[in-house]
Short mmCIF file of C-alpha atoms in Angstrom, two decimals:
data_model
loop_
_atom_site.label_atom_id
_atom_site.label_comp_id
_atom_site.label_asym_id
_atom_site.label_seq_id
_atom_site.Cartn_x
_atom_site.Cartn_y
_atom_site.Cartn_z
CA MET A 1 51.20 116.14 55.79
CA LYS A 2 48.78 115.42 53.03
CA PHE A 3 45.60 113.66 53.94
CA GLY A 4 42.93 111.46 52.43
CA THR A 5 42.18 107.82 52.13
CA ALA A 6 45.02 105.33 52.30
CA ALA A 7 46.93 105.34 49.04
CA ALA A 8 44.29 107.59 47.53
CA ALA A 9 47.00 109.47 45.69
CA VAL A 10 46.84 106.93 42.88
CA VAL A 11 43.19 107.66 42.14
CA VAL A 12 41.40 111.02 42.17
CA LEU A 13 37.64 110.68 42.54
CA ALA A 14 35.09 113.28 41.53
CA VAL A 15 32.66 113.46 44.43
CA VAL A 16 29.01 113.97 43.61
CA ALA A 17 26.80 113.23 46.58
CA ILE A 18 24.07 114.52 48.85
CA VAL A 19 24.82 115.52 52.42
CA PHE A 20 22.75 113.48 54.85
CA VAL A 21 21.74 114.54 58.32
CA VAL A 22 22.72 111.71 60.63
CA GLU A 23 20.68 111.11 63.74
CA VAL A 24 22.78 109.72 66.55
CA ASP A 25 22.20 108.31 69.98
CA SER A 26 22.88 111.25 72.31
CA THR A 27 22.80 109.00 75.38
CA LEU A 28 25.91 107.11 74.27
CA GLY A 29 28.81 107.38 76.69
CA ALA A 30 32.03 105.65 75.67
CA ASP A 31 33.59 103.47 78.35
CA GLY A 32 37.14 104.69 77.84
CA ILE A 33 39.28 107.43 76.34
CA LEU A 34 41.16 108.20 73.13
CA TYR A 35 44.87 109.02 73.08
CA GLY A 36 46.56 110.67 70.15
CA LEU A 37 49.30 112.94 68.83
CA SER A 38 48.82 116.57 67.86
CA GLU A 39 50.38 118.27 64.85
CA ASN A 40 53.21 119.55 67.09
CA VAL A 41 53.91 115.92 68.12
CA GLY A 42 52.51 116.22 71.62
CA MET A 43 50.33 113.67 73.37
CA VAL A 44 46.64 114.53 73.69
CA THR A 45 43.50 112.96 75.07
CA ILE A 46 40.28 113.06 73.07
CA ASN A 47 36.80 112.65 74.52
CA PRO A 48 35.16 109.95 72.34
CA ASP A 49 31.70 111.51 72.69
CA THR A 50 32.39 115.25 72.41
CA GLY A 51 35.64 115.39 70.42
CA VAL A 52 37.18 117.71 73.01
CA ILE A 53 41.00 117.58 72.81
CA ASN A 54 43.27 118.22 75.78
CA PRO A 55 47.09 118.20 75.88
CA LEU A 56 48.89 115.54 77.89
CA GLY A 57 52.39 116.67 78.84
CA VAL A 58 54.50 118.78 76.50
CA PRO A 59 55.36 118.31 72.79
CA LEU A 60 58.15 115.80 72.13
CA PRO A 61 61.36 117.68 71.33
CA ASP A 62 62.86 117.51 67.82
CA GLU A 63 60.40 114.86 66.65
CA LEU A 64 58.75 114.84 63.23
CA ASP A 65 55.82 112.50 62.70
CA ALA A 66 53.09 111.54 60.24
CA GLN A 67 49.47 110.52 60.35
CA ASN A 68 48.42 107.03 61.36
CA LEU A 69 51.81 106.08 62.84
CA ALA A 70 50.83 104.99 66.33
CA THR A 71 49.81 102.01 68.42
CA LEU A 72 48.81 101.61 72.06
CA ASP A 73 49.90 98.96 74.54
CA VAL A 74 46.84 99.24 76.78
CA GLN A 75 48.05 96.74 79.37
CA ARG A 76 51.35 98.57 79.97
CA GLY A 77 50.03 102.09 79.40
CA ILE A 78 52.48 102.98 76.63
CA PHE A 79 51.67 104.82 73.42
CA TYR A 80 54.14 104.06 70.60
CA THR A 81 54.93 106.07 67.51
CA ILE A 82 57.59 106.03 64.80
CA GLY A 83 59.19 109.45 64.48
CA TYR A 84 62.12 111.12 62.79
CA ASN A 85 64.38 113.06 65.13
CA ASP A 86 65.27 116.33 63.40
CA SER A 87 68.31 116.79 65.62
CA SER A 88 69.94 113.36 65.41
CA MET A 89 68.44 112.65 61.94
CA ILE A 90 67.55 109.13 63.09
CA ASN A 91 64.28 107.22 62.80
CA GLU A 92 63.08 106.14 66.22
CA LEU A 93 60.45 104.04 67.92
CA LEU A 94 59.24 106.17 70.80
CA GLY A 95 57.26 104.87 73.77
CA VAL A 96 55.26 107.55 75.59
CA SER A 97 53.54 107.17 78.95
CA VAL A 98 49.78 107.74 78.82
CA LYS A 99 49.98 108.99 82.41
CA ASP A 100 51.94 112.16 81.73
CA GLY A 101 53.08 112.16 78.07
CA THR A 102 56.76 111.64 78.84
CA ILE A 103 59.08 109.41 76.79
CA VAL A 104 59.71 106.09 78.54
CA SER A 105 61.55 104.23 75.77
CA ARG A 106 63.50 105.12 72.65
CA VAL A 107 64.82 102.62 70.07
CA HIS A 108 66.78 103.66 66.98
CA LEU A 109 65.39 102.08 63.82
CA PRO A 110 67.44 101.18 60.71
CA TYR A 111 65.16 103.09 58.33
CA ILE A 112 65.72 106.01 56.02
CA THR A 113 63.35 108.90 55.39
CA SER A 114 62.47 109.35 51.72
CA GLY A 115 61.23 112.91 51.33
CA PHE A 116 58.12 112.60 53.48
CA VAL A 117 58.25 111.37 57.06
CA GLY A 118 56.12 108.26 57.50
CA VAL A 119 55.96 107.11 53.87
CA GLY A 120 56.06 103.31 53.78
CA GLU A 121 56.11 103.06 57.58
CA ALA A 122 53.79 101.38 60.07
CA VAL A 123 53.78 100.42 63.74
CA ASP A 124 51.65 97.93 65.70
CA VAL A 125 51.92 96.29 69.10
CA ASP A 126 51.60 92.65 70.12
CA PRO A 127 49.60 93.02 73.36
CA THR A 128 50.52 89.53 74.56
CA ASN A 129 54.14 90.49 75.27
CA GLY A 130 54.44 94.23 74.57
CA GLU A 131 56.71 93.75 71.56
CA VAL A 132 56.23 96.21 68.71
CA PHE A 133 56.20 95.59 64.95
CA THR A 134 57.87 98.32 62.93
CA VAL A 135 57.93 98.69 59.16
CA GLY A 136 60.03 101.09 57.14
CA LEU A 137 62.30 101.64 54.18
CA GLY A 138 65.91 100.49 54.46
CA ALA A 139 68.96 101.87 52.68
CA ASP A 140 68.58 99.02 50.16
CA MET A 141 65.20 100.60 49.18
CA ASN A 142 63.31 97.55 50.42
CA HIS A 143 60.78 97.62 53.22
CA HIS A 144 61.91 95.80 56.36
CA ILE A 145 59.68 94.40 59.09
CA TYR A 146 61.15 94.11 62.57
CA ARG A 147 59.83 92.79 65.85
CA VAL A 148 61.18 95.14 68.54
CA ASN A 149 61.44 94.67 72.30
CA PRO A 150 61.16 98.31 73.44
CA ARG A 151 62.35 97.47 76.95
CA SER A 152 65.67 95.93 75.91
CA GLY A 153 66.03 97.53 72.48
CA SER A 154 66.58 94.13 70.84
CA MET A 155 65.23 93.68 67.32
CA LYS A 156 64.31 90.61 65.29
CA HIS A 157 64.29 91.04 61.53
CA LEU A 158 61.30 89.23 60.02
CA VAL A 159 61.40 89.98 56.29
CA ASN A 160 62.27 92.52 53.63
CA CYS A 161 60.05 93.19 50.63
CA GLY A 162 60.32 95.45 47.61
CA TYR A 163 56.79 96.75 47.35
CA ILE A 164 55.90 100.37 46.57
CA ASN A 165 55.53 102.97 49.34
CA VAL A 166 52.12 104.14 50.47
CA LEU A 167 51.35 106.92 52.93
CA GLY A 168 48.73 106.19 55.58
CA GLY A 169 48.09 102.62 54.44
CA ALA A 170 45.98 100.18 56.42
CA HIS A 171 47.88 98.20 59.03
CA THR A 172 47.13 96.18 62.17
CA TYR A 173 48.21 93.14 64.16
CA ASP A 174 45.75 90.23 64.07
CA MET A 175 46.16 88.56 67.45
CA THR A 176 43.80 85.67 66.63
CA ASN A 177 45.84 84.48 63.65
CA ASP A 178 49.23 85.99 64.60
CA LEU A 179 49.40 88.04 61.40
CA LEU A 180 50.65 91.51 60.60
CA TRP A 181 48.49 93.19 57.96
CA LEU A 182 49.98 95.91 55.72
CA GLN A 183 49.12 97.74 52.52
CA TYR A 184 51.68 98.22 49.75
CA GLY A 185 51.63 99.30 46.15
CA VAL A 186 52.27 96.58 43.55
CA ASN A 187 53.32 97.31 39.97
CA THR A 188 51.82 94.82 37.55
CA SER A 189 52.81 95.50 33.93
CA GLY A 190 52.97 99.23 34.59
CA VAL A 191 49.69 99.39 36.50
CA VAL A 192 50.01 100.20 40.21
CA ASN A 193 47.45 98.74 42.58
CA ILE A 194 47.26 98.86 46.37
CA ASN A 195 47.29 95.30 47.72
CA LEU A 196 46.61 94.13 51.27
CA PHE A 197 49.20 91.69 52.63
CA ALA A 198 49.24 89.50 55.73
CA PHE A 199 52.65 88.46 57.08
CA ASN A 200 53.26 85.68 59.59
CA ALA A 201 54.23 87.58 62.74
CA GLN A 202 56.89 85.01 63.68
CA THR A 203 58.55 84.24 60.35
CA GLY A 204 57.59 87.10 58.02
CA ALA A 205 56.16 84.71 55.42
CA VAL A 206 53.36 86.12 53.25
CA VAL A 207 50.10 84.37 54.17
CA HIS A 208 47.65 86.53 52.20
CA ASN A 209 48.03 88.88 49.24
CA LEU A 210 44.68 90.49 48.41
CA PRO A 211 44.43 92.63 45.25
CA GLU A 212 42.77 96.02 45.62
CA SER A 213 39.42 95.01 44.12
CA GLN A 214 39.26 91.79 46.14
CA ALA A 215 39.96 93.84 49.28
CA LYS A 216 36.97 96.04 48.36
CA PHE A 217 39.18 99.16 48.36
CA ILE A 218 39.70 98.93 52.11
CA ASP A 219 41.46 102.01 53.48
CA THR A 220 41.83 101.23 57.18
CA LEU A 221 42.08 98.17 59.36
CA THR A 222 41.99 97.39 63.06
CA TYR A 223 41.73 94.23 65.13
CA ASN A 224 38.40 93.57 66.84
CA ARG A 225 39.36 91.59 69.93
CA TYR A 226 35.80 90.74 70.93
CA GLY A 227 34.80 89.69 67.41
CA ASN A 228 38.04 87.83 66.60
CA ASN A 229 38.02 89.59 63.24
CA LEU A 230 39.30 92.77 61.63
CA VAL A 231 37.18 95.75 60.65
CA GLY A 232 37.85 98.88 58.64
CA PHE A 233 36.49 101.53 56.34
CA GLY A 234 36.42 100.89 52.62
CA PHE A 235 35.17 102.74 49.57
CA ASN A 236 32.80 101.84 46.77
CA PRO A 237 34.02 103.58 43.57
CA SER A 238 30.72 102.85 41.81
CA THR A 239 28.43 104.46 44.40
CA LEU A 240 31.05 106.78 45.95
CA ASN A 241 29.94 105.54 49.36
CA ARG A 242 32.18 105.11 52.36
CA THR A 243 31.70 101.52 53.53
CA LEU A 244 32.33 99.37 56.60
CA LEU A 245 34.04 96.03 56.00
CA SER A 246 34.87 92.95 58.03
CA LEU A 247 37.90 90.76 57.31
CA ASN A 248 38.32 87.10 58.31
CA GLY A 249 42.02 86.88 59.10
CA LYS A 250 42.18 83.12 58.63
CA THR A 251 40.61 82.95 55.17
CA GLY A 252 41.25 86.48 53.92
CA ASP A 253 37.57 86.87 53.05
CA ILE A 254 36.18 90.42 53.27
CA THR A 255 32.49 91.02 53.99
CA PHE A 256 30.53 94.20 53.30
CA ILE A 257 28.69 95.30 56.45
CA GLY A 258 27.04 98.48 55.21
CA ASP A 259 27.39 102.04 53.97
CA VAL A 260 28.51 104.67 56.48
CA LYS A 261 25.77 107.19 55.79
CA GLY A 262 26.46 110.90 55.90
CA PHE A 263 30.26 110.69 55.80
CA GLN A 264 32.72 110.07 53.01
CA ILE A 265 36.18 111.68 53.21
CA LEU A 266 38.53 109.86 55.55
CA ASN A 267 41.38 111.77 57.19
CA GLY A 268 44.74 110.03 57.04
CA GLY A 269 43.49 106.48 57.49
CA ILE A 270 43.19 107.19 61.23
CA VAL A 271 40.94 104.69 63.02
CA THR A 272 40.76 102.87 66.33
CA ILE A 273 38.29 100.52 67.98
CA ASN A 274 36.35 100.27 71.21
CA SER A 275 36.10 96.52 70.87
CA ARG A 276 34.18 95.96 74.11
CA GLU A 277 31.31 98.18 72.95
CA GLY A 278 31.69 97.35 69.25
CA LEU A 279 32.47 100.88 68.03
CA LEU A 280 34.92 101.89 65.30
CA TYR A 281 36.20 105.47 65.58
CA GLY A 282 37.42 107.53 62.67
CA GLN A 283 37.91 111.09 61.46
CA LEU A 284 35.51 111.68 58.57
CA GLN A 285 34.01 114.55 56.65
CA PRO A 286 30.57 114.80 54.99
CA PRO A 287 30.59 114.39 51.20
CA ASN A 288 30.83 117.24 48.71
CA ASN A 289 31.88 119.83 51.29
CA GLN A 290 35.62 120.29 51.73
CA THR A 291 35.16 123.17 54.18
CA ALA A 292 33.02 121.13 56.58
CA PRO A 293 34.69 119.99 59.80
CA PHE A 294 36.13 116.56 60.19
CA TYR A 295 33.97 114.73 62.69
CA LEU A 296 34.96 112.15 65.24
CA ILE A 297 32.43 109.43 64.50
CA ALA A 298 31.67 106.12 66.21
CA VAL A 299 30.31 103.40 63.93
CA ASP A 300 28.66 100.16 65.06
CA VAL A 301 30.95 97.38 63.82
CA ASN A 302 28.00 95.05 63.23
CA THR A 303 25.60 97.36 61.38
CA ALA A 304 27.65 100.35 60.07
CA GLU A 305 25.23 102.67 61.88
CA VAL A 306 26.77 105.96 63.02
CA LYS A 307 26.18 105.93 66.76
CA SER A 308 27.75 109.31 67.57
CA SER A 309 29.45 112.21 65.81
CA ALA A 310 31.11 115.36 67.08
CA PRO A 311 33.05 118.12 65.27
CA LEU A 312 36.74 117.44 65.83
CA CYS A 313 38.80 119.84 63.71
CA SER A 314 38.78 122.12 60.70
CA GLY A 315 38.08 120.57 57.32
CA ALA A 316 40.03 123.40 55.71
CA ASP A 317 43.10 122.47 57.78
CA PRO A 318 43.21 118.69 58.34
CA ALA A 319 46.66 119.01 59.94
CA SER A 320 44.88 120.55 62.93
CA CYS A 321 43.23 117.18 63.55
CA PRO A 322 44.90 114.62 65.81
CA TRP A 323 47.47 112.77 63.71
CA SER A 324 46.65 109.45 65.34
CA MET A 325 44.04 107.98 67.70
CA GLU A 326 44.15 104.93 69.94
CA PHE A 327 41.31 103.84 72.24
CA ALA A 328 41.94 102.69 75.82
CA PRO A 329 38.97 101.05 77.58
CA THR A 330 38.21 101.86 81.18
CA PRO A 331 39.53 98.97 83.33
CA HIS A 332 36.87 96.98 85.20
CA PHE A 333 38.07 94.79 88.05
#
């Protein structure tokens, strides 16, 4: 799979920057664990502080996947991904146990695969009831949003829309405002821009449609449960700085928090949040050095300060990085 910022294929940026040495808090110990998928579509665990990756179970048979196509139902201990089964040639919503990496649910999805697995697709969970939102391209060449009950296999069609595919676009479920946020390409008089949409999670109605510049070139998005807002990495094309942004789901207003110093290249739009401790995790590379490793970094969601960083995978081979990451906090009773 190709990598880079969400929808970055429409713009190629010449990177001229200075590599910073980032001092981090070595005493930080994350109160939880990261789950993800490896390039051979097997479940892994990732230590949030050290970046150490360990397999969980065995690779999923016959499954093809893409970056940033996962969501985690923390309460029920199920990791979901959209995959393409190379044997049955069917798109599927797979639920995988975080205890042992085995498949616990499988729902066939009415999507087609257009050349690259994962293009135009997204998946997010509603933690209140365990239902899963899936997005993909139908045979009519429109994108269709479904609300899926993975236990029964029942599906509710919310809406279809004819926007342009993106690979690795920002997506998340906003529990505070009951909105599903998705990025799509929009062709306006021959000019393609990447807009950020919010869909009503019950009806599919469009609530927000933020043009690329208004969205401050946001590349990733995740719901911050403790802040009742959304946070994500953006990009400033004038300064070439990676940025941290906050989004008010009710108003659609996006606020600049700060520059993420020392890191610039984002791998696959892959982010997740430790909401309890206010840390946003991502896979990023220092600027102006394509052979440097991708680091697993933890960024303070209130200040944009890099609180920890650890080498995660080869910068020369981004496919060796985990293809998705989801954070599960340690339960406290």
